Short mmCIF file of C-alpha atoms and ligand atoms in Angstrom, two decimals:
data_model
loop_
_atom_site.label_atom_id
_atom_site.label_comp_id
_atom_site.label_asym_id
_atom_site.label_seq_id
_atom_site.Cartn_x
_atom_site.Cartn_y
_atom_site.Cartn_z
CA UNK A 922 95.09 81.83 60.52
CA UNK A 923 93.41 78.73 60.45
CA UNK A 924 91.09 77.56 58.07
CA UNK A 925 88.88 74.29 58.50
CA UNK A 926 87.89 72.34 55.54
CA UNK A 927 84.37 70.57 56.18
CA UNK A 928 84.96 69.36 52.58
CA UNK A 929 85.25 65.75 54.44
CA UNK A 930 81.49 66.07 55.88
CA UNK A 931 80.46 63.94 52.82
CA UNK A 932 81.62 60.48 53.75
CA UNK A 933 81.01 57.85 50.62
CA UNK A 934 77.54 56.88 50.98
CA UNK A 935 77.43 55.03 47.83
CA UNK A 936 76.52 51.97 48.97
CA UNK A 937 73.37 51.46 46.66
CA UNK A 938 72.18 47.52 47.94
CA UNK A 939 68.66 47.06 49.21
CA UNK A 940 68.26 46.88 52.57
CA UNK A 941 67.18 43.97 54.22
CA UNK A 942 68.17 39.84 54.46
CA UNK A 943 68.67 39.25 50.90
CA UNK A 944 71.35 41.47 50.93
CA UNK A 945 74.37 39.43 52.45
CA UNK A 946 77.82 38.52 51.68
CA UNK A 947 78.92 34.74 50.84
CA UNK A 948 80.24 33.21 54.14
CA UNK A 949 82.17 29.88 54.41
CA UNK A 950 81.12 27.14 56.65
CA UNK A 951 83.96 24.87 57.35
CA UNK A 952 82.86 21.25 57.72
CA UNK A 953 85.59 18.61 59.52
CA UNK A 954 86.56 15.67 57.48
CA UNK A 955 83.70 13.23 57.29
CA UNK A 956 81.48 15.37 58.96
CA UNK A 957 77.64 16.64 58.03
CA UNK A 958 76.51 19.15 55.76
CA UNK A 959 72.84 20.44 56.50
CA UNK A 960 70.59 18.64 53.70
CA UNK A 961 69.77 20.91 51.06
CA UNK A 962 72.60 23.16 51.17
CA UNK A 963 75.62 24.45 48.74
CA UNK A 964 78.14 22.20 49.14
CA UNK A 965 81.94 23.20 47.54
CA UNK A 966 82.53 21.37 44.65
CA UNK A 967 78.88 21.12 43.44
CA UNK A 968 77.50 23.67 40.89
CA UNK A 969 74.57 25.98 42.01
CA UNK A 970 71.95 27.44 40.00
CA UNK A 971 70.11 30.15 41.47
CA UNK A 972 67.53 32.92 40.38
CA UNK A 973 68.62 36.45 40.15
CA UNK A 974 66.81 38.69 42.53
CA UNK A 975 68.21 42.18 41.92
CA UNK A 976 69.98 44.19 39.45
CA UNK A 977 73.34 43.65 40.44
CA UNK A 978 72.59 39.80 40.45
CA UNK A 979 71.91 37.46 43.31
CA UNK A 980 72.98 37.19 46.94
CA UNK A 981 74.02 33.65 48.09
CA UNK A 982 74.18 33.17 52.18
CA UNK A 983 76.49 30.00 52.54
CA UNK A 984 78.93 27.52 50.93
CA UNK A 985 79.78 24.49 53.05
CA UNK A 986 83.22 23.37 52.61
CA UNK A 987 84.79 19.91 53.69
CA UNK A 988 88.46 19.88 54.72
CA UNK A 989 90.38 17.15 53.39
CA UNK A 990 93.16 17.07 56.65
CA UNK A 991 93.49 18.86 60.06
CA UNK A 992 90.27 20.26 61.73
CA UNK A 993 87.74 23.39 61.34
CA UNK A 994 89.21 24.19 64.97
CA UNK A 995 92.62 25.21 63.79
CA UNK A 996 91.63 26.35 60.24
CA UNK A 997 90.60 29.57 58.49
CA UNK A 998 88.40 29.06 55.18
CA UNK A 999 87.72 32.23 52.99
CA UNK A 1000 85.98 32.38 49.59
CA UNK A 1001 86.90 34.19 46.77
CA UNK A 1002 83.95 36.39 46.00
CA UNK A 1003 81.14 37.51 48.43
CA UNK A 1004 78.81 38.68 45.76
CA UNK A 1005 76.51 39.85 44.66
CA UNK A 1006 76.77 37.68 41.80
CA UNK A 1007 75.85 39.04 38.26
CA UNK A 1008 73.75 37.19 35.88
CA UNK A 1009 75.90 34.55 33.84
CA UNK A 1010 78.48 31.81 35.28
CA UNK A 1011 81.02 32.15 38.60
CA UNK A 1012 83.62 29.99 39.77
CA UNK A 1013 83.76 30.25 43.22
CA UNK A 1014 86.95 28.98 45.23
CA UNK A 1015 87.15 28.28 48.60
CA UNK A 1016 91.04 28.37 50.23
CA UNK A 1017 92.19 27.07 53.58
CA UNK A 1018 94.78 28.70 55.93
CA UNK A 1019 95.98 26.28 58.83
CA UNK A 1020 97.17 28.29 62.34
CA UNK A 1021 100.81 28.16 62.86
CA UNK A 1022 101.49 26.26 59.34
CA UNK A 1023 104.70 27.11 57.35
CA UNK A 1024 102.82 27.10 54.50
CA UNK A 1025 100.48 29.79 53.37
CA UNK A 1026 96.68 29.54 52.32
CA UNK A 1027 95.90 26.66 49.69
CA UNK A 1028 93.35 25.93 47.33
CA UNK A 1029 90.40 23.81 49.01
CA UNK A 1030 87.76 23.28 46.75
CA UNK A 1031 85.91 25.40 43.59
CA UNK A 1032 82.16 25.51 42.43
CA UNK A 1033 80.36 27.01 39.75
CA UNK A 1034 77.50 29.39 40.27
CA UNK A 1035 75.20 30.37 37.66
CA UNK A 1036 73.06 32.91 38.19
CA UNK A 1037 69.60 32.95 36.04
CA UNK A 1038 66.62 35.28 35.47
CA UNK A 1039 63.96 33.34 34.39
CA UNK A 1040 61.09 35.40 35.33
CA UNK A 1041 59.97 37.90 31.92
CA UNK A 1042 58.80 41.87 32.93
CA UNK A 1043 55.51 42.83 34.42
CA UNK A 1044 54.18 45.75 32.85
CA UNK A 1045 51.21 48.10 34.57
CA UNK A 1046 49.13 50.30 32.31
CA UNK A 1047 49.37 54.00 33.76
CA UNK A 1048 46.41 54.91 31.77
CA UNK A 1049 47.31 58.62 31.01
CA UNK A 1050 44.26 60.84 29.64
CA UNK A 1051 44.47 63.31 27.56
CA UNK A 1052 42.25 66.31 28.01
CA UNK A 1053 40.84 68.68 26.46
CA UNK A 1054 39.76 67.08 23.41
CA UNK A 1055 40.80 69.92 21.16
CA UNK A 1056 42.01 68.15 18.16
CA UNK A 1057 46.13 68.69 19.23
CA UNK A 1058 48.39 65.89 18.88
CA UNK A 1059 49.53 64.64 22.39
CA UNK A 1060 53.24 62.73 22.19
CA UNK A 1061 52.74 59.70 24.10
CA UNK A 1062 56.43 57.68 25.58
CA UNK A 1063 56.38 53.85 26.19
CA UNK A 1064 57.28 55.28 29.82
CA UNK A 1065 54.31 57.77 29.96
CA UNK A 1066 52.10 54.84 29.29
CA UNK A 1067 53.49 51.53 30.96
CA UNK A 1068 55.20 50.72 34.27
CA UNK A 1069 58.16 47.90 33.65
CA UNK A 1070 59.35 45.85 37.01
CA UNK A 1071 61.71 43.30 36.64
CA UNK A 1072 63.74 42.18 39.55
CA UNK A 1073 66.94 41.66 37.72
CA UNK A 1074 67.21 44.26 35.16
CA UNK A 1075 66.17 47.64 35.89
CA UNK A 1076 66.68 48.69 32.08
CA UNK A 1077 64.25 46.67 30.36
CA UNK A 1078 63.78 47.45 26.53
CA UNK A 1079 60.30 48.49 26.16
CA UNK A 1080 58.63 49.28 22.39
CA UNK A 1081 55.42 49.94 21.03
CA UNK A 1082 54.04 46.85 18.95
CA UNK A 1083 51.25 48.60 17.66
CA UNK A 1084 48.50 51.43 17.91
CA UNK A 1085 44.62 51.14 17.88
CA UNK A 1086 41.61 53.54 18.46
CA UNK A 1087 37.95 52.40 19.59
CA UNK A 1088 36.59 55.04 17.37
CA UNK A 1089 36.60 55.11 13.86
CA UNK A 1090 39.35 57.73 12.03
CA UNK A 1091 36.68 60.07 10.71
CA UNK A 1092 33.11 59.62 12.10
CA UNK A 1093 30.36 62.12 13.58
CA UNK A 1094 30.78 64.19 16.19
CA UNK A 1095 34.39 64.37 16.70
CA UNK A 1096 35.48 66.67 14.69
CA UNK A 1097 36.94 66.62 10.76
CA UNK A 1098 40.61 64.56 11.10
CA UNK A 1099 41.56 61.72 9.27
CA UNK A 1100 44.23 61.04 10.92
CA UNK A 1101 44.47 60.78 14.62
CA UNK A 1102 47.35 58.24 15.06
CA UNK A 1103 50.26 59.49 13.51
CA UNK A 1104 54.46 58.99 13.79
CA UNK A 1105 54.24 55.64 15.78
CA UNK A 1106 57.62 54.40 16.19
CA UNK A 1107 59.54 51.83 18.84
CA UNK A 1108 59.09 54.33 21.86
CA UNK A 1109 56.55 57.06 21.16
CA UNK A 1110 53.68 57.75 19.17
CA UNK A 1111 51.28 61.01 18.72
CA UNK A 1112 48.02 60.90 19.40
CA UNK A 1113 45.31 63.43 18.68
CA UNK A 1114 43.17 64.29 21.72
CA UNK A 1115 39.58 64.24 20.46
CA UNK A 1116 36.39 61.72 20.92
CA UNK A 1117 33.02 61.49 19.67
CA UNK A 1118 30.89 64.04 21.66
CA UNK A 1119 28.03 61.77 21.60
CA UNK A 1120 30.26 58.50 22.46
CA UNK A 1121 31.66 57.17 25.51
CA UNK A 1122 34.94 58.29 25.49
CA UNK A 1123 38.09 57.29 22.87
CA UNK A 1124 40.17 54.59 23.63
CA UNK A 1125 43.74 54.12 22.60
CA UNK A 1126 45.63 50.93 22.78
CA UNK A 1127 48.83 50.77 22.42
CA UNK A 1128 50.79 47.08 22.00
CA UNK A 1129 53.96 46.82 24.16
CA UNK A 1130 56.61 44.40 24.25
CA UNK A 1131 59.21 44.03 26.88
CA UNK A 1132 62.35 42.41 26.83
CA UNK A 1133 64.82 42.15 29.83
CA UNK A 1134 68.62 41.36 29.70
CA UNK A 1135 68.36 37.92 29.58
CA UNK A 1136 65.94 37.66 26.54
CA UNK A 1137 62.53 37.06 29.02
CA UNK A 1138 59.50 38.74 26.77
CA UNK A 1139 56.38 39.78 27.99
CA UNK A 1140 53.75 41.09 25.23
CA UNK A 1141 50.82 43.39 26.59
CA UNK A 1142 49.02 46.60 25.92
CA UNK A 1143 48.20 49.93 27.74
CA UNK A 1144 45.69 52.21 27.18
CA UNK A 1145 45.42 56.04 26.65
CA UNK A 1146 41.96 57.65 27.20
CA UNK A 1147 40.17 60.59 26.00
CA UNK A 1148 37.09 61.12 28.33
CA UNK A 1149 33.78 62.18 27.21
CA UNK A 1150 33.68 64.84 30.05
CA UNK A 1151 35.21 65.53 33.15
CA UNK A 1152 32.11 64.51 34.84
CA UNK A 1153 33.65 60.87 35.77
CA UNK A 1154 32.00 59.03 33.21
CA UNK A 1155 33.95 55.81 32.92
CA UNK A 1156 35.50 55.42 29.77
CA UNK A 1157 34.14 52.62 27.73
CA UNK A 1158 36.62 50.89 25.37
CA UNK A 1159 34.22 50.00 22.48
CA UNK A 1160 36.71 47.27 21.11
CA UNK A 1161 39.31 48.01 17.98
CA UNK A 1162 38.09 50.14 15.07
CA UNK A 1163 41.49 50.41 13.23
CA UNK A 1164 45.14 49.70 14.26
CA UNK A 1165 48.47 50.76 12.96
CA UNK A 1166 51.76 48.66 13.26
CA UNK A 1167 54.59 49.93 14.75
CA UNK A 1168 58.07 49.56 13.02
CA UNK A 1169 60.30 46.50 13.57
CA UNK A 1170 62.61 48.00 16.54
CA UNK A 1171 65.89 45.97 17.51
CA UNK A 1172 66.08 44.23 20.33
CA UNK A 1173 62.07 44.53 20.30
CA1 CA B 1260 63.36 38.68 34.27
CA1 CA B 1261 39.47 61.87 13.65
CA1 CA B 1262 34.61 54.08 23.36
#
């Protein structure tokens, strides 16, 4: 009559820190009174500014803290936070506890750590294709059109700024439609799958603007191609024939 529970087989693997050298906890190195700190290292009491390297912030390896009395051999120093340190300002405190002393841990020093993101997002054109050229509308989102990378922010805001075509609205050999770019919004647009039968492929150009949490902006563009045929002919961007502006977008 014994029931064996196997519900505990799943044990919390929710560690989503990047694997590798950058994901390390902040460690405090004790320095005897009057001792030397390696050049260029962060010393407790000084402010430090670091670049954000993951969506969780920055990792800092070591802070050096100099004792005011006693020796490191008989003291234990600890740091108030191990990181990662999110974008913004942090006060890092170092406390010291001396072996066999009556008193408990005492505050030794404090430093301000400022995590900044100075690098704008990177955009990569995904170059989606519309096929067949049967004069039907396709909804293209910013995600369909462009890939965004930012070391610090994994929720970069990306919006369309304009949409353009390298073929006129209505020309020879492209059917007889007047509206080829419709419902241009902040994050999607509808584009007509058509091209001139006597042309070199239609290339729609979509202006995109990416803004990360720190306010760094990248302006770029991506392209949606309606090939001339499926024979592998390289699509030619013949330059902008006309262009529609996107509405102003919040935060964009
Ligand atoms: Ca950034
Ligand atoms: Ca047309
Ligand atoms: Ca063309």
